[in-house]
mmCIF file of C-alpha atoms in Angstrom:
data_model
loop_
_atom_site.group_PDB
_atom_site.id
_atom_site.type_symbol
_atom_site.label_atom_id
_atom_site.label_comp_id
_atom_site.label_asym_id
_atom_site.label_seq_id
_atom_site.Cartn_x
_atom_site.Cartn_y
_atom_site.Cartn_z
ATOM 1 C CA GLY K 1 16.864 -17.932 -25.332
ATOM 2 C CA ALA K 2 17.404 -14.281 -26.136
ATOM 3 C CA VAL K 3 15.083 -12.990 -28.822
ATOM 4 C CA VAL K 4 15.432 -9.850 -30.882
ATOM 5 C CA SER K 5 12.593 -8.673 -33.078
ATOM 6 C CA GLN K 6 12.461 -6.124 -35.859
ATOM 7 C CA HIS K 7 9.525 -4.262 -37.246
ATOM 8 C CA PRO K 8 8.588 -4.054 -39.986
ATOM 9 C CA SER K 9 10.006 -7.146 -41.655
ATOM 10 C CA TRP K 10 9.737 -5.437 -45.005
ATOM 11 C CA VAL K 11 8.791 -1.993 -46.211
ATOM 12 C CA ILE K 12 8.368 -0.301 -49.564
ATOM 13 C CA CYS K 13 8.441 3.468 -49.693
ATOM 14 C CA LYS K 14 8.644 6.272 -52.173
ATOM 15 C CA SER K 15 11.835 8.192 -52.772
ATOM 16 C CA GLY K 16 12.132 11.183 -50.456
ATOM 17 C CA THR K 17 10.130 9.741 -47.592
ATOM 18 C CA SER K 18 11.469 8.623 -44.218
ATOM 19 C CA VAL K 19 11.233 5.120 -42.833
ATOM 20 C CA LYS K 20 11.583 4.002 -39.229
ATOM 21 C CA ILE K 21 12.735 0.506 -38.298
ATOM 22 C CA GLU K 22 12.367 -0.787 -34.754
ATOM 23 C CA CYS K 23 14.619 -3.258 -33.020
ATOM 24 C CA ARG K 24 13.454 -4.787 -29.737
ATOM 25 C CA SER K 25 15.049 -7.178 -27.293
ATOM 26 C CA LEU K 26 12.063 -9.199 -26.106
ATOM 27 C CA ASP K 27 13.323 -11.085 -23.081
ATOM 28 C CA PHE K 28 16.458 -9.292 -22.009
ATOM 29 C CA GLN K 29 17.804 -5.816 -21.519
ATOM 30 C CA ALA K 30 20.239 -4.615 -24.134
ATOM 31 C CA THR K 31 22.693 -1.934 -23.162
ATOM 32 C CA THR K 32 24.119 -1.909 -26.641
ATOM 33 C CA MET K 33 22.467 -2.427 -29.991
ATOM 34 C CA PHE K 34 24.121 -2.549 -33.373
ATOM 35 C CA TRP K 35 22.755 -1.723 -36.801
ATOM 36 C CA TYR K 36 24.032 -3.508 -39.883
ATOM 37 C CA ARG K 37 23.359 -3.157 -43.556
ATOM 38 C CA GLN K 38 23.579 -6.064 -45.946
ATOM 39 C CA PHE K 39 23.489 -5.847 -49.715
ATOM 40 C CA PRO K 40 22.496 -8.934 -51.736
ATOM 41 C CA LYS K 41 25.077 -11.690 -51.582
ATOM 42 C CA GLN K 42 27.349 -9.589 -49.404
ATOM 43 C CA SER K 43 28.428 -9.581 -45.809
ATOM 44 C CA LEU K 44 27.051 -7.543 -42.954
ATOM 45 C CA MET K 45 28.421 -4.031 -42.732
ATOM 46 C CA LEU K 46 28.273 -2.359 -39.341
ATOM 47 C CA MET K 47 26.617 1.036 -39.620
ATOM 48 C CA ALA K 48 26.502 2.199 -36.034
ATOM 49 C CA THR K 49 26.601 1.211 -32.405
ATOM 50 C CA SER K 50 23.986 2.589 -30.075
ATOM 51 C CA ASN K 51 24.127 2.624 -26.305
ATOM 52 C CA GLU K 52 21.032 3.233 -24.245
ATOM 53 C CA GLY K 53 20.671 6.873 -23.338
ATOM 54 C CA SER K 54 23.582 8.183 -25.368
ATOM 55 C CA LYS K 55 24.358 9.157 -28.927
ATOM 56 C CA ALA K 56 25.115 6.469 -31.435
ATOM 57 C CA THR K 57 28.614 5.922 -32.726
ATOM 58 C CA TYR K 58 28.674 5.747 -36.497
ATOM 59 C CA GLU K 59 31.151 3.867 -38.622
ATOM 60 C CA GLN K 60 33.253 5.761 -41.108
ATOM 61 C CA GLY K 61 31.335 6.614 -44.233
ATOM 62 C CA VAL K 62 27.887 6.305 -42.670
ATOM 63 C CA GLU K 63 25.917 9.558 -42.719
ATOM 64 C CA LYS K 64 24.557 10.159 -39.246
ATOM 65 C CA ASP K 65 22.073 12.756 -40.488
ATOM 66 C CA LYS K 66 20.631 10.280 -42.942
ATOM 67 C CA PHE K 67 20.518 7.266 -40.649
ATOM 68 C CA LEU K 68 19.115 8.509 -37.353
ATOM 69 C CA ILE K 69 19.475 6.101 -34.460
ATOM 70 C CA ASN K 70 17.694 6.370 -31.161
ATOM 71 C CA HIS K 71 18.152 3.992 -28.225
ATOM 72 C CA ALA K 72 15.694 5.374 -25.733
ATOM 73 C CA SER K 73 15.289 2.298 -23.554
ATOM 74 C CA LEU K 74 17.061 -0.916 -22.695
ATOM 75 C CA THR K 75 14.780 -2.861 -24.999
ATOM 76 C CA LEU K 76 14.258 -0.599 -28.001
ATOM 77 C CA SER K 77 16.428 1.011 -30.641
ATOM 78 C CA THR K 78 15.150 2.666 -33.798
ATOM 79 C CA LEU K 79 16.794 3.405 -37.119
ATOM 80 C CA THR K 80 15.215 6.100 -39.257
ATOM 81 C CA VAL K 81 16.282 6.342 -42.867
ATOM 82 C CA THR K 82 15.573 9.955 -43.767
ATOM 83 C CA SER K 83 14.811 11.145 -47.281
ATOM 84 C CA ALA K 84 15.245 7.628 -48.591
ATOM 85 C CA HIS K 85 16.547 7.053 -52.105
ATOM 86 C CA PRO K 86 16.700 3.882 -54.212
ATOM 87 C CA GLU K 87 20.345 3.355 -53.262
ATOM 88 C CA ASP K 88 19.224 3.000 -49.631
ATOM 89 C CA SER K 89 17.367 -0.158 -50.579
ATOM 90 C CA SER K 90 18.950 -2.922 -48.564
ATOM 91 C CA PHE K 91 18.487 -5.475 -45.813
ATOM 92 C CA TYR K 92 18.890 -3.816 -42.419
ATOM 93 C CA ILE K 93 19.716 -6.031 -39.463
ATOM 94 C CA CYS K 94 20.000 -5.105 -35.819
ATOM 95 C CA SER K 95 21.659 -7.000 -33.030
ATOM 96 C CA ALA K 96 21.594 -6.568 -29.290
ATOM 97 C CA LYS K 97 24.144 -7.245 -26.608
ATOM 98 C CA GLY K 98 22.824 -8.178 -23.190
ATOM 99 C CA LEU K 99 23.837 -6.878 -19.810
ATOM 100 C CA ALA K 100 26.167 -9.853 -19.380
ATOM 101 C CA GLY K 101 28.217 -8.253 -22.109
ATOM 102 C CA ASP K 102 28.745 -11.192 -24.378
ATOM 103 C CA GLU K 103 27.236 -12.518 -27.570
ATOM 104 C CA GLN K 104 25.218 -10.504 -29.983
ATOM 105 C CA PHE K 105 21.693 -11.666 -30.706
ATOM 106 C CA PHE K 106 20.526 -10.798 -34.181
ATOM 107 C CA GLY K 107 17.119 -9.700 -35.310
ATOM 108 C CA PRO K 108 15.416 -11.204 -38.376
ATOM 109 C CA GLY K 109 16.162 -8.168 -40.532
ATOM 110 C CA THR K 110 14.097 -5.577 -42.387
ATOM 111 C CA ARG K 111 13.988 -5.471 -46.158
ATOM 112 C CA LEU K 112 13.743 -1.850 -47.339
ATOM 113 C CA THR K 113 12.845 -1.099 -50.936
ATOM 114 C CA VAL K 114 12.814 2.518 -52.044
ATOM 115 C CA LEU K 115 11.005 3.182 -55.300
ATOM 116 C CA GLY B 1 41.080 -2.376 -37.278
ATOM 117 C CA GLU B 2 40.320 -6.036 -37.639
ATOM 118 C CA ASN B 3 40.157 -7.683 -41.046
ATOM 119 C CA VAL B 4 38.481 -11.052 -41.453
ATOM 120 C CA GLU B 5 38.865 -13.076 -44.620
ATOM 121 C CA GLN B 6 36.732 -16.097 -45.392
ATOM 122 C CA HIS B 7 37.134 -18.901 -47.904
ATOM 123 C CA PRO B 8 35.678 -20.363 -49.993
ATOM 124 C CA SER B 9 32.928 -18.051 -51.190
ATOM 125 C CA THR B 10 30.890 -21.005 -52.412
ATOM 126 C CA LEU B 11 31.044 -24.651 -51.448
ATOM 127 C CA SER B 12 29.085 -27.504 -52.934
ATOM 128 C CA VAL B 13 29.129 -30.918 -51.270
ATOM 129 C CA GLN B 14 27.212 -34.147 -51.539
ATOM 130 C CA GLU B 15 24.843 -35.017 -48.739
ATOM 131 C CA GLY B 16 26.719 -36.925 -46.065
ATOM 132 C CA ASP B 17 30.085 -35.406 -46.900
ATOM 133 C CA SER B 18 31.954 -32.965 -44.688
ATOM 134 C CA ALA B 19 32.266 -29.240 -45.289
ATOM 135 C CA VAL B 20 35.050 -26.984 -44.075
ATOM 136 C CA ILE B 21 35.037 -23.193 -44.127
ATOM 137 C CA LYS B 22 38.110 -21.218 -43.148
ATOM 138 C CA CYS B 23 38.642 -17.709 -41.816
ATOM 139 C CA THR B 24 41.693 -15.672 -40.992
ATOM 140 C CA TYR B 25 41.856 -12.564 -38.859
ATOM 141 C CA SER B 26 44.423 -9.832 -38.492
ATOM 142 C CA ASP B 27 44.087 -8.464 -34.970
ATOM 143 C CA SER B 28 45.787 -10.700 -32.428
ATOM 144 C CA ALA B 29 43.711 -9.038 -29.684
ATOM 145 C CA SER B 30 40.491 -10.605 -30.985
ATOM 146 C CA ASN B 31 39.275 -13.117 -28.453
ATOM 147 C CA TYR B 32 35.843 -14.315 -29.555
ATOM 148 C CA PHE B 33 35.021 -16.032 -32.828
ATOM 149 C CA PRO B 34 31.391 -16.865 -33.626
ATOM 150 C CA TRP B 35 29.959 -18.582 -36.666
ATOM 151 C CA TYR B 36 26.563 -17.677 -38.059
ATOM 152 C CA LYS B 37 24.167 -19.377 -40.429
ATOM 153 C CA GLN B 38 21.972 -17.124 -42.509
ATOM 154 C CA GLU B 39 19.058 -18.404 -44.523
ATOM 155 C CA LEU B 40 17.562 -16.386 -47.337
ATOM 156 C CA GLY B 41 15.682 -13.330 -46.088
ATOM 157 C CA LYS B 42 16.515 -13.957 -42.444
ATOM 158 C CA GLY B 43 18.931 -12.617 -39.881
ATOM 159 C CA PRO B 44 22.084 -14.514 -38.895
ATOM 160 C CA GLN B 45 21.752 -17.282 -36.348
ATOM 161 C CA LEU B 46 24.637 -18.245 -34.092
ATOM 162 C CA ILE B 47 25.554 -21.889 -34.610
ATOM 163 C CA ILE B 48 28.796 -22.197 -32.683
ATOM 164 C CA ASP B 49 31.451 -19.984 -31.171
ATOM 165 C CA ILE B 50 34.891 -20.269 -29.670
ATOM 166 C CA ARG B 51 36.893 -18.129 -27.304
ATOM 167 C CA SER B 52 40.589 -17.512 -27.545
ATOM 168 C CA ASN B 53 41.466 -19.702 -24.576
ATOM 169 C CA VAL B 54 40.123 -22.788 -26.330
ATOM 170 C CA GLY B 55 41.508 -24.599 -29.365
ATOM 171 C CA GLU B 56 38.493 -26.627 -30.382
ATOM 172 C CA LYS B 57 34.811 -26.870 -29.657
ATOM 173 C CA LYS B 58 32.270 -29.370 -30.877
ATOM 174 C CA ASP B 59 28.491 -29.472 -30.906
ATOM 175 C CA GLN B 60 27.074 -32.600 -32.523
ATOM 176 C CA ARG B 61 27.873 -32.346 -36.252
ATOM 177 C CA ILE B 62 29.461 -28.923 -35.988
ATOM 178 C CA ALA B 63 32.943 -28.111 -34.756
ATOM 179 C CA VAL B 64 35.168 -25.067 -34.723
ATOM 180 C CA THR B 65 38.945 -24.990 -34.414
ATOM 181 C CA LEU B 66 41.097 -22.004 -33.553
ATOM 182 C CA ASN B 67 44.800 -21.506 -34.182
ATOM 183 C CA LYS B 68 45.766 -18.324 -32.365
ATOM 184 C CA THR B 69 49.351 -18.406 -33.548
ATOM 185 C CA ALA B 70 48.368 -18.528 -37.194
ATOM 186 C CA LYS B 71 45.277 -16.372 -36.563
ATOM 187 C CA HIS B 72 42.856 -18.609 -38.317
ATOM 188 C CA PHE B 73 39.751 -20.534 -37.351
ATOM 189 C CA SER B 74 37.634 -23.038 -39.193
ATOM 190 C CA LEU B 75 34.102 -24.396 -39.205
ATOM 191 C CA HIS B 76 33.657 -28.110 -39.767
ATOM 192 C CA ILE B 77 30.288 -29.639 -40.576
ATOM 193 C CA THR B 78 30.156 -33.418 -40.765
ATOM 194 C CA GLU B 79 27.447 -35.615 -42.275
ATOM 195 C CA THR B 80 25.988 -32.656 -44.126
ATOM 196 C CA GLN B 81 22.269 -32.557 -44.799
ATOM 197 C CA PRO B 82 20.278 -30.524 -47.348
ATOM 198 C CA GLU B 83 18.989 -28.321 -44.526
ATOM 199 C CA ASP B 84 22.567 -27.237 -43.871
ATOM 200 C CA SER B 85 22.411 -25.319 -47.158
ATOM 201 C CA ALA B 86 22.720 -21.624 -46.310
ATOM 202 C CA VAL B 87 25.238 -18.803 -46.164
ATOM 203 C CA TYR B 88 27.724 -19.073 -43.315
ATOM 204 C CA PHE B 89 29.594 -16.114 -41.832
ATOM 205 C CA CYS B 90 32.523 -16.090 -39.485
ATOM 206 C CA ALA B 91 33.247 -13.134 -37.261
ATOM 207 C CA ALA B 92 35.900 -11.892 -34.867
ATOM 208 C CA THR B 93 35.696 -9.451 -32.021
ATOM 209 C CA TYR B 94 37.617 -8.185 -29.042
ATOM 210 C CA ASN B 95 35.577 -8.347 -25.860
ATOM 211 C CA PHE B 96 32.272 -8.552 -27.720
ATOM 212 C CA ASN B 97 32.326 -5.010 -28.982
ATOM 213 C CA LYS B 98 32.479 -4.523 -32.740
ATOM 214 C CA PHE B 99 31.976 -7.733 -34.661
ATOM 215 C CA TYR B 100 33.954 -7.973 -37.885
ATOM 216 C CA PHE B 101 32.393 -10.369 -40.351
ATOM 217 C CA GLY B 102 33.892 -12.452 -43.085
ATOM 218 C CA SER B 103 32.503 -12.210 -46.598
ATOM 219 C CA GLY B 104 30.368 -15.318 -46.288
ATOM 220 C CA THR B 105 30.319 -18.824 -47.754
ATOM 221 C CA LYS B 106 27.342 -20.145 -49.630
ATOM 222 C CA LEU B 107 27.073 -23.836 -48.806
ATOM 223 C CA ASN B 108 25.034 -26.040 -51.096
ATOM 224 C CA VAL B 109 24.392 -29.596 -49.959
ATOM 225 C CA LYS B 110 23.228 -31.736 -52.827
ATOM 226 C CA PRO B 111 20.830 -34.567 -51.970
#
């Protein structure tokens, strides 16, 4: 089946630093990848949609200069949290949509803790 | 945009009993309704889905029903087992673009 990986699975960083999270589709090509944020005991909130080779589309209220998304290939998208602050601490989940255009396959998530 | 509501927020059942989780959606254009199971510290895993041209789908102990007229869909788990304990999310989407998630249901199956 389709597998999506994320790296790292968890990261702790100091306030003010930047953190990059990778999302990879391991056995399929993903034209579209999605980035979600999930706070404890809450639902998934879509942050942005990224299409390979083009700029990401951000949801309302999500700062595009703070959450930089790059989708440079059909198997890799990255989310960079710039100048991280404690309120950015969250569980970040990516998903990928295959070329067939249906179903989203979710990654295992990345736990970010900003001290 | 689409708005998905999910109930209940928590559900506790005895092992072997059935569990039902319900979702409603607002956008009649939505045509794909997946259900996800999320265990602590992990990403969501698709457990069953249904498309708008089908009223019911079953996979062993799990079934999903869809009422397009009323715009609601439900997840049914029969013969629940302790390993079914997790958080379950419903979602709705039009043509597999943006997925709108419900608020989640924490299912606790007591042995």
